[in-house]
Coordinates of C-alpha atoms in Angstrom, one line a residue:
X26 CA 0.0 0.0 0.0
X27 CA 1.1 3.3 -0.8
X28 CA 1.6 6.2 2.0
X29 CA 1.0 9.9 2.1
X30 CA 3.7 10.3 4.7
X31 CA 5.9 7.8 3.1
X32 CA 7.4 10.4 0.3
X33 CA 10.7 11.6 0.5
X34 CA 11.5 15.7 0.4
X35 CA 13.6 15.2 -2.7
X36 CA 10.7 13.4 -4.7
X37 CA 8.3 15.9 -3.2
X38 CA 10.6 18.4 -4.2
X39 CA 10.8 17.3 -7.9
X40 CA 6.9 16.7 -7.8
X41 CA 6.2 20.3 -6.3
X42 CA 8.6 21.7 -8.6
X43 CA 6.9 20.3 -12.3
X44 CA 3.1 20.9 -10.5
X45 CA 4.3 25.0 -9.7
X46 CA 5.6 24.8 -13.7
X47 CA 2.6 23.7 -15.0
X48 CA 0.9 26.4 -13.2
X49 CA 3.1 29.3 -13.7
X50 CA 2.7 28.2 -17.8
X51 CA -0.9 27.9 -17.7
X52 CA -1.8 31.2 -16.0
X53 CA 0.7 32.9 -18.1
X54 CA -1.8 31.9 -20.8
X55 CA -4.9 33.2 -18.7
X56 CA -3.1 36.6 -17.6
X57 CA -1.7 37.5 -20.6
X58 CA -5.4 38.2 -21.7
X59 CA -6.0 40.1 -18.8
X60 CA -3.0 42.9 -19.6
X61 CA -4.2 43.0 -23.2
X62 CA -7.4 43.5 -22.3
X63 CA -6.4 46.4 -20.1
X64 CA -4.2 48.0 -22.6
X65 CA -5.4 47.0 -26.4
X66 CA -7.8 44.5 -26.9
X67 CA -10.7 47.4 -26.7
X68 CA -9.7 49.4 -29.6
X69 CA -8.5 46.5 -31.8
X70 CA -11.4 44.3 -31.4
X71 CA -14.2 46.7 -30.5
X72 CA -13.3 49.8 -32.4
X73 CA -16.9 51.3 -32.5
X74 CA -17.2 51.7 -29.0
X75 CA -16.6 54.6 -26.9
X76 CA -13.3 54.1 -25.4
X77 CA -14.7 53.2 -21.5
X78 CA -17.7 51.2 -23.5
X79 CA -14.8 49.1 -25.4
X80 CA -12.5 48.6 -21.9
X81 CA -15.7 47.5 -20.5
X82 CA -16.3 44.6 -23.4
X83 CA -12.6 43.6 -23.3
X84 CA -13.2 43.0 -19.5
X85 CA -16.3 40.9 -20.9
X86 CA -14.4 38.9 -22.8
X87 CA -11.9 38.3 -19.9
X88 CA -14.8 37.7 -17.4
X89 CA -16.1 34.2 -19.9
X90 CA -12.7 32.7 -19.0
X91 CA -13.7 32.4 -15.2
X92 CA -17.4 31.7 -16.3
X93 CA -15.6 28.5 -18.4
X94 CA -13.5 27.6 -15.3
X95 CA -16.2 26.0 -13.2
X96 CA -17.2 24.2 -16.3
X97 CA -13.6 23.1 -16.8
X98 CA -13.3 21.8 -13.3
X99 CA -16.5 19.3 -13.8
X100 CA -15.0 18.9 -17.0
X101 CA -11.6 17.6 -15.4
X102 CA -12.9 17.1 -12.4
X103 CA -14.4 13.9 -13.8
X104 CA -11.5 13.0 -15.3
X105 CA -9.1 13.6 -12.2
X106 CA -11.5 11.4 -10.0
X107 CA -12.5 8.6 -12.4
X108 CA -8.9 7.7 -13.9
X109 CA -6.3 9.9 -12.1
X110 CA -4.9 13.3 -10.7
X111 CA -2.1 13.0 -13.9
X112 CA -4.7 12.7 -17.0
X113 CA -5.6 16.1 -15.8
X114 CA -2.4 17.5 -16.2
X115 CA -1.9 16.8 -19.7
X116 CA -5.1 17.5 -21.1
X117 CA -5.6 20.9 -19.5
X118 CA -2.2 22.0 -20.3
X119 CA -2.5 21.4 -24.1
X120 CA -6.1 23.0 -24.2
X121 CA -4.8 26.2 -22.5
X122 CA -1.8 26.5 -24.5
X123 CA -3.5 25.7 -27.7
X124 CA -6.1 28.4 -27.2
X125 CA -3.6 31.4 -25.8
X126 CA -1.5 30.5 -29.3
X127 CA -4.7 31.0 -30.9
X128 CA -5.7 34.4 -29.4
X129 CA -2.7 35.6 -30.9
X130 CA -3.5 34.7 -34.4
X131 CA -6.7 36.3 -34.3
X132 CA -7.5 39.3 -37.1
X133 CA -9.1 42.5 -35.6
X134 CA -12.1 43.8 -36.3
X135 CA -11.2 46.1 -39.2
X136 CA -10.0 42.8 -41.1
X137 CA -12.7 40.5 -40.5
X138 CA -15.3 42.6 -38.5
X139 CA -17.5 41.0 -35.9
X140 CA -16.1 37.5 -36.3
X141 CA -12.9 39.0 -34.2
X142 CA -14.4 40.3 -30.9
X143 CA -16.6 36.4 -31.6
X144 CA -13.5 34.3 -31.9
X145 CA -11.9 36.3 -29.2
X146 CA -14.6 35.2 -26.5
X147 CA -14.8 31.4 -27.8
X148 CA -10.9 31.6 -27.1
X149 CA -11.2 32.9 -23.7
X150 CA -13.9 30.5 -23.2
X151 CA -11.1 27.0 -24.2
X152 CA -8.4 28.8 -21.6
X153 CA -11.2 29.2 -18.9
X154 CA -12.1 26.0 -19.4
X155 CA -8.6 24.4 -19.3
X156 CA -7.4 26.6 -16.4
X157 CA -10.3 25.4 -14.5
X158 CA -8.8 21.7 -14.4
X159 CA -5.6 22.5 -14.1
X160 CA -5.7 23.9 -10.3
X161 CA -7.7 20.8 -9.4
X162 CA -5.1 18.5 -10.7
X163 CA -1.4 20.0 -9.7
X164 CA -2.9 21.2 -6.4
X165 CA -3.8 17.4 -5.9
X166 CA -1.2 15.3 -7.0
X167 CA 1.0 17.5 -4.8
X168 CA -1.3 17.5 -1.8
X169 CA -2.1 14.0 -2.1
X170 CA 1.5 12.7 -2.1
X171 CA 2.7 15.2 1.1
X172 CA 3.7 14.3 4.5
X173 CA 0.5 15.5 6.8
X174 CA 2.9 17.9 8.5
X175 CA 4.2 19.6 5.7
X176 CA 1.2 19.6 3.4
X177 CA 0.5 23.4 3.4
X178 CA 4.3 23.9 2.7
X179 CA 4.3 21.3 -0.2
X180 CA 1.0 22.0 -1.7
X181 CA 1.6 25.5 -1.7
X182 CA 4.5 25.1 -4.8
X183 CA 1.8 25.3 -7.2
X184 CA 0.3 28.3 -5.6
X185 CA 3.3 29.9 -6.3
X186 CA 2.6 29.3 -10.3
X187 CA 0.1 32.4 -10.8
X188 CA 2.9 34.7 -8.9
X189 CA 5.4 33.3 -11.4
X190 CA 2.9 33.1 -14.7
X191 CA 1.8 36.7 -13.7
X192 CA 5.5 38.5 -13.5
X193 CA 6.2 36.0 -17.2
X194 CA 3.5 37.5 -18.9
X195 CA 3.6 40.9 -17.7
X196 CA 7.4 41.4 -18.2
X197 CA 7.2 40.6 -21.4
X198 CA 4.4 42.8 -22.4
X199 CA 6.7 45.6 -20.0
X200 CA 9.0 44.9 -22.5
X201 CA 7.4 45.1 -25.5
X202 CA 5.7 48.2 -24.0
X203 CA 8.8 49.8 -23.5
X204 CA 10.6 49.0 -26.9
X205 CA 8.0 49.8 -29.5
X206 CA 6.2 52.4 -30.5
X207 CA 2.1 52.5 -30.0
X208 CA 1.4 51.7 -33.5
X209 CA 4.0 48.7 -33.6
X210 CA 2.4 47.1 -29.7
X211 CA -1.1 47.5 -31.8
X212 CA -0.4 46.3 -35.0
X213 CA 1.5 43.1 -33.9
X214 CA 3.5 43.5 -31.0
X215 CA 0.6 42.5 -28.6
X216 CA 0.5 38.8 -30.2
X217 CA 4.1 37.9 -29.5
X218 CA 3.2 36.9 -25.9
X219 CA 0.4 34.6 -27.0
X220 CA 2.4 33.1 -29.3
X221 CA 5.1 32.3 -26.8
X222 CA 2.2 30.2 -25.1
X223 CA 2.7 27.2 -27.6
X224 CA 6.6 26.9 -26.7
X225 CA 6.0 27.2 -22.7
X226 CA 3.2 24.8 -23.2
X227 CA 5.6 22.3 -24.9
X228 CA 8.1 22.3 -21.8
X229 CA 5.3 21.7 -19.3
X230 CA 4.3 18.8 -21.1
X231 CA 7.7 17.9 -21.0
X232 CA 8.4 18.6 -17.4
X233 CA 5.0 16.7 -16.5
X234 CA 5.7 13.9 -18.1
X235 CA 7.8 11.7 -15.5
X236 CA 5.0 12.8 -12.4
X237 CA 3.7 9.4 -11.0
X238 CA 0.1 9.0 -10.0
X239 CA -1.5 10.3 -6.8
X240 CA -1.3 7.5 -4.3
X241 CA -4.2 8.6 -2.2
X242 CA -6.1 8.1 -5.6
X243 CA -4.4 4.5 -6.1
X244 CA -5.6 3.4 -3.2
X245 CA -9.3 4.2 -3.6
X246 CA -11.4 1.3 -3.8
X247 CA -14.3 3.1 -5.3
X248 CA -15.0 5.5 -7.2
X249 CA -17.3 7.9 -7.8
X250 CA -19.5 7.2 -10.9
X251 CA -20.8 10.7 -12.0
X252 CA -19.0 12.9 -9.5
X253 CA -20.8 16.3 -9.9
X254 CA -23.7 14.1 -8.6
X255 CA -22.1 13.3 -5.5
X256 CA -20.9 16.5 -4.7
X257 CA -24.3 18.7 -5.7
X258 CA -26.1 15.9 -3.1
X259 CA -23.4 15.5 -0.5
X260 CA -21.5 18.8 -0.7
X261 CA -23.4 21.8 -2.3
X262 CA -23.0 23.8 1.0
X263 CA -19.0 22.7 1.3
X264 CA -19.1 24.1 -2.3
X265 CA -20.9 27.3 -1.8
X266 CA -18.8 28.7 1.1
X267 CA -15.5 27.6 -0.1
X268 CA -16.4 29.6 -3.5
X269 CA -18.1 32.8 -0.9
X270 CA -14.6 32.5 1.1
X271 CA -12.3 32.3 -2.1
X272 CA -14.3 35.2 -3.7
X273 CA -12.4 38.0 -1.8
X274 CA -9.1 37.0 -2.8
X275 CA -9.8 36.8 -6.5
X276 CA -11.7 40.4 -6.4
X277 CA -8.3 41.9 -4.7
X278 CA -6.0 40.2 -7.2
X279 CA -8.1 41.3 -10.3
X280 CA -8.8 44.8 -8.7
X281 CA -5.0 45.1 -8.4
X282 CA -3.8 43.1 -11.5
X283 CA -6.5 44.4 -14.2
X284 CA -8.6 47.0 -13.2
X285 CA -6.0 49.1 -11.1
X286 CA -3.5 49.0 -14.9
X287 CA -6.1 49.8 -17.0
X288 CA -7.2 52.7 -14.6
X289 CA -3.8 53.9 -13.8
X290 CA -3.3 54.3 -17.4
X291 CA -6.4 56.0 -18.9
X292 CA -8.0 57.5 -16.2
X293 CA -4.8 58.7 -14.6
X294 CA -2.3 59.6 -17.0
X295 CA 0.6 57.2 -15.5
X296 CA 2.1 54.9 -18.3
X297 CA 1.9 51.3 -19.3
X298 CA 5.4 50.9 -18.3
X299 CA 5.6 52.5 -14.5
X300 CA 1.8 50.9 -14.0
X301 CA 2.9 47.2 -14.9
X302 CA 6.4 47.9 -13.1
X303 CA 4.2 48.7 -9.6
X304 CA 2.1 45.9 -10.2
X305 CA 5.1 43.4 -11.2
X306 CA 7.2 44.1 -8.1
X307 CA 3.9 44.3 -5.7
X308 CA 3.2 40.0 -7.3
X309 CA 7.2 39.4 -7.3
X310 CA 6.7 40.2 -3.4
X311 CA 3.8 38.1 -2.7
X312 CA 5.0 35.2 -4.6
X313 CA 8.0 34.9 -2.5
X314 CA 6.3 34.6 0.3
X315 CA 3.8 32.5 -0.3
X316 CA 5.7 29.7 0.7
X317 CA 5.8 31.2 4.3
X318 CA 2.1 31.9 4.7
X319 CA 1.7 28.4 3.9
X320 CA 4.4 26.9 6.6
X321 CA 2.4 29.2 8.9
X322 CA -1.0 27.3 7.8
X323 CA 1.3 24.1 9.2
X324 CA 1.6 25.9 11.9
X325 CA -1.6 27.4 12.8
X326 CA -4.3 25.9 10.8
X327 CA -5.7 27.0 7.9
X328 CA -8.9 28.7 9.0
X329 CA -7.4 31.2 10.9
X330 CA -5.0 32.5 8.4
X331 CA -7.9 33.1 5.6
X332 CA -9.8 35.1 8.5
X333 CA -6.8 37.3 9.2
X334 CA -6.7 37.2 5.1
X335 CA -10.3 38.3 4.7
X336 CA -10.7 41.1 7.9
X337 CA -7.4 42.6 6.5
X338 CA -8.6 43.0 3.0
X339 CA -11.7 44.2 4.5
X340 CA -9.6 47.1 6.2
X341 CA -7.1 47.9 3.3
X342 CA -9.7 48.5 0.4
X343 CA -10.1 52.3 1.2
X344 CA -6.7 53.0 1.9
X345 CA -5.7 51.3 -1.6
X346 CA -7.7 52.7 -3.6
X347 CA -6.5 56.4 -1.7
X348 CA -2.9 55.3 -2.2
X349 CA -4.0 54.1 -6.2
X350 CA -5.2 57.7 -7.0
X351 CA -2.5 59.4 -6.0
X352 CA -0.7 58.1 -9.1
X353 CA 2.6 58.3 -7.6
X354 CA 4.5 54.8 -8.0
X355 CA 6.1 53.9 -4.5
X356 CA 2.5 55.1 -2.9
X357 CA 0.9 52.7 -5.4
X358 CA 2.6 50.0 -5.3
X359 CA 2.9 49.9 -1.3
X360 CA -0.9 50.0 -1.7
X361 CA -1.4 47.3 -4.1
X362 CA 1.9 45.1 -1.9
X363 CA -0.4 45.2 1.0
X364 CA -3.6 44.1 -0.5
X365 CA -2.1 41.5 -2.3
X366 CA -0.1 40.1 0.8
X367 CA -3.7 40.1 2.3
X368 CA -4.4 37.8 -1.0
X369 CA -1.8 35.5 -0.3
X370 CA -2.3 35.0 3.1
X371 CA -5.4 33.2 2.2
X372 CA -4.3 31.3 -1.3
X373 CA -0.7 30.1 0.5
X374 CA -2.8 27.8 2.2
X375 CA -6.3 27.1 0.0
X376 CA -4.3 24.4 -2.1
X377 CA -4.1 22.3 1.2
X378 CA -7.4 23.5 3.4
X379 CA -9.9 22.8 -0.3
X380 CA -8.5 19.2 -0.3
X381 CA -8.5 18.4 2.9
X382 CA -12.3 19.3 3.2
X383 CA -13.7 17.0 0.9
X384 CA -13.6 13.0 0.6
X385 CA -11.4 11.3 -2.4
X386 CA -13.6 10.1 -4.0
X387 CA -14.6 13.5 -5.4
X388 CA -12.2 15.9 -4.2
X389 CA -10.9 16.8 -7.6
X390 CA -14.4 17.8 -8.3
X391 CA -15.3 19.5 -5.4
X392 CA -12.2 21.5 -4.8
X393 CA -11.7 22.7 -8.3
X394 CA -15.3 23.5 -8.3
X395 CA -15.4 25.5 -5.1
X396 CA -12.1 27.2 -6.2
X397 CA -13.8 28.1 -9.7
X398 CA -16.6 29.4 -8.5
X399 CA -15.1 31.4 -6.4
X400 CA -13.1 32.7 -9.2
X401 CA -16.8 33.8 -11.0
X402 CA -18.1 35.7 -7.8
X403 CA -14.8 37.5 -7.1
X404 CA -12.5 37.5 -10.4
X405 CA -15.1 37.5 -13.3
X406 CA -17.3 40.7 -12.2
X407 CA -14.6 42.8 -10.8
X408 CA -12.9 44.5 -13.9
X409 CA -16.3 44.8 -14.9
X410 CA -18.1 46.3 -11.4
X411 CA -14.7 48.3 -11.0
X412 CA -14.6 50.2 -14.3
X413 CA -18.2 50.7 -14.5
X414 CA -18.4 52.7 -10.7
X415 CA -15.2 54.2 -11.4
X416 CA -16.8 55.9 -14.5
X417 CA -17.1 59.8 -12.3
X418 CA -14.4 62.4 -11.4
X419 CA -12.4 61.9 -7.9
X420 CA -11.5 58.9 -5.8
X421 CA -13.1 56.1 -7.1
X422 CA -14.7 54.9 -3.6
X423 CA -17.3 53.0 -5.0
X424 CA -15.2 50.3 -5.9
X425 CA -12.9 50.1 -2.7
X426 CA -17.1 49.8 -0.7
X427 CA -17.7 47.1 -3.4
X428 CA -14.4 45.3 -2.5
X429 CA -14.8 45.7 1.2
X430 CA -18.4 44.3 1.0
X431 CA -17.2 41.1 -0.7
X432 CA -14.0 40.9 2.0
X433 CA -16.8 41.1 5.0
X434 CA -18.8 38.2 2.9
X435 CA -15.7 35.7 2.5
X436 CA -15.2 36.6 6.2
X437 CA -18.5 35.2 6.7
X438 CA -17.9 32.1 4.7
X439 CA -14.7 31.6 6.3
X440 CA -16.2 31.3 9.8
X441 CA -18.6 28.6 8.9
X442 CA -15.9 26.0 7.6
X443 CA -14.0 24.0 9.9
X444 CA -10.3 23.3 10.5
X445 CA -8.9 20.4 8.9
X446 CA -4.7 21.1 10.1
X447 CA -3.2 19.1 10.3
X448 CA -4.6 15.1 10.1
X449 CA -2.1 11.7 9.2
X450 CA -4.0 11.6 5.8
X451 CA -6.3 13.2 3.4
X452 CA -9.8 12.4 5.2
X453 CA -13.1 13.5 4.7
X454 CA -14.1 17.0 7.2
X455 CA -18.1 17.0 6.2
X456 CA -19.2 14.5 3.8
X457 CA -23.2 15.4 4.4
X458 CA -25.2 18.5 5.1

């Protein structure tokens, strides 16, 4: 029989290492769209619009990626729990890739007219839906395959994939920002990131393909026959709060990572360049010490981190948004460095609490599905909700009351789950209502 507790660090290591690979490629793929979106998509692909009216439909188009993910996480949810954690790997990395690669070949609207914004949103739709299997799958095979003690250390390599994806795909955009003119980054210098998707793609597949199987999965003697079944009957309220809890998070990572650029640079005047720079060093921050939230979730528990996460988030939303509008860079980007440390305070240790709360037999549905929707409610709507209130003259306040409100409802959500640190294996917390 196989044992959680029974790996050794440097085959965890190697394990944790490929997972937080995998990762960092795939959401290059999903935030890549998001910087376009803030800085081109809107005149290239929705050129009749008014210029807030096309921002606002090229944060549309970004929002149907999260709207796919839950889909992708029943999707490959199904998959991960009927044949393995590793089949979900694969698959979800080549649909990601293949779709970002095909953003980038897309025609804009003057060339082929309303089949461009069209394509665009089918596009989004495959990455959503590929990104939304891919969290469930890494996030397991690593958590699955960690000592109990050291789970919220281990499992939190992957975590550390968005921070690493996030500075890849906005550095490169920095740099093509930086070395061509306005008329070159529109005309073609947008794509090249997109079209570095299908190379990183190649070398996770590569880097993924020596991962063994998830023992805790081995071991299962049953297995769930239609899993969405099982956890809409058995789990629907695990689901619901776990999505209401994750929601904050997503919001301030979105409000910081998308809406904050795209503000900064038409409503304020600052340029692409100093905006992404604030925003790149503010993530390089956070994903450095993600790993140390997460040895505190070891420590600690989980539950009590992601309350300290969502109270603080709650208290920092009207001083960020002060420090935002100022427009100077060090007052911005201490603003966004402390919301997003807020952020990672809660993700560091999602990647072990989400498993831990639901049964094998359909934990790669339930946690990817939970951690989806959670994407929807907080990630999806808050480009959208944030451009649309900040639409006035002055401090946009609205949006830092809209953030706090969903900070004191993941607060809420938080205190009605239980604490699962730290137990010998993966085992069930609530398997009925």
């Amino acid at each position: 029989m196989h044992d959680a507790r029974s790996v050794r660090a440097p085959s965890m290591l190697r394990l944790a290492t490929a997972s937080l690979a995998g990762t960092a490629i795939e959401f290059y793929d999903f935030f890549v769209y998001g910087t376009a979106a803030a800085l081109v998509l809107g005149p290239l692909f929705f050129p009749t619009f008014s210029p807030l009216a096309g921002t606002l439909a090229a944060f549309g188009t970004f929002g149907v990626g999260f709207v796919a993910r839950p889909l992708g996480s029943v999707l490959f949810g199904h998959l991960g729990d009927r044949r393995g954690r590793r089949p979900v790997l694969v698959a979800s990395l080549l649909l990601t890739g293949a779709a970002t690669v095909a953003v980038g070949c897309v025609p804009a609207y003057g060339s082929i007219g309303v089949a461009a914004p069209v394509l665009l949103l089918v596009l989004r739709f495959l990455q959503g839906l590929g990104l939304g299997g891919e969290w469930g799958g890494a996030v397991l095979l690593t958590a699955e395959h960690a000592p109990a003690a050291r789970r919220g250390l281990w499992s939190s390599f992957p975590q550390i994939g968005p921070s690493l994806g996030f500075v890849l795909a906005n550095g490169v955009m920095l740099t093509l920002s930086a070395t061509l003119s306005d008329a070159q980054f529109a005309a073609w210098g947008w794509r090249v990131p997109f079209w570095a998707a299908g190379v990183l793609a190649l070398a996770g597949l590569w880097l993924r393909s020596s991962l063994s199987e998830s023992p805790e999965f081995l071991e299962l003697r049953e297995h769930a026959r239609v899993p969405l079944v099982d956890v809409v009957r058995s789990h629907w309220r695990l689901v619901l709060l776990t999505a209401g809890g994750l929601a904050v998070g997503y919001a301030v990572f979105y409000a910081v990572t998308t809406w904050a650029l795209a503000y900064g640079v038409e409503r304020l005047g600052v340029s692409r360049t100093v905006m992404l720079a604030c925003i790149m060093a503010a993530v390089v921050v956070k994903g450095s010490l993600t790993p140390v939230a997460a040895m505190l979730g070891d420590r600690f528990g989980r539950r009590p981190l992601c309350l300290t996460s969502s109270a603080a988030a709650a208290l920092w939303m009207f001083p960020m948004v002060a420090l935002l509008s100022t427009g100077e860079p060090l007052l911005m980007f201490f603003g966004f460095l402390v919301a997003l440390l807020a952020f990672i305070s809660m993700f560091a240790v999602i990647a072990a609490y989400l498993p831990e709360l639901f049964e094998p037999r359909v934990r790669c549905t339930g946690a990817a599905l939970g951690y989806n929707l959670g994407g929807v409610l907080g990630g999806a709507l808050t480009p959208l909700v944030a451009t649309a209130v900040a639409r006035g003259a002055g401090v946009p306040w609205g949006v830092a009351a809209y953030l706090t409100v969903i900070a004191l409802l993941s607060l809420g959500c938080f205190a009605l789950l239980p604490e699962t640190r730290p137990v010998p294996r993966l085992t069930v917390v609530e398997a009925t209502d």
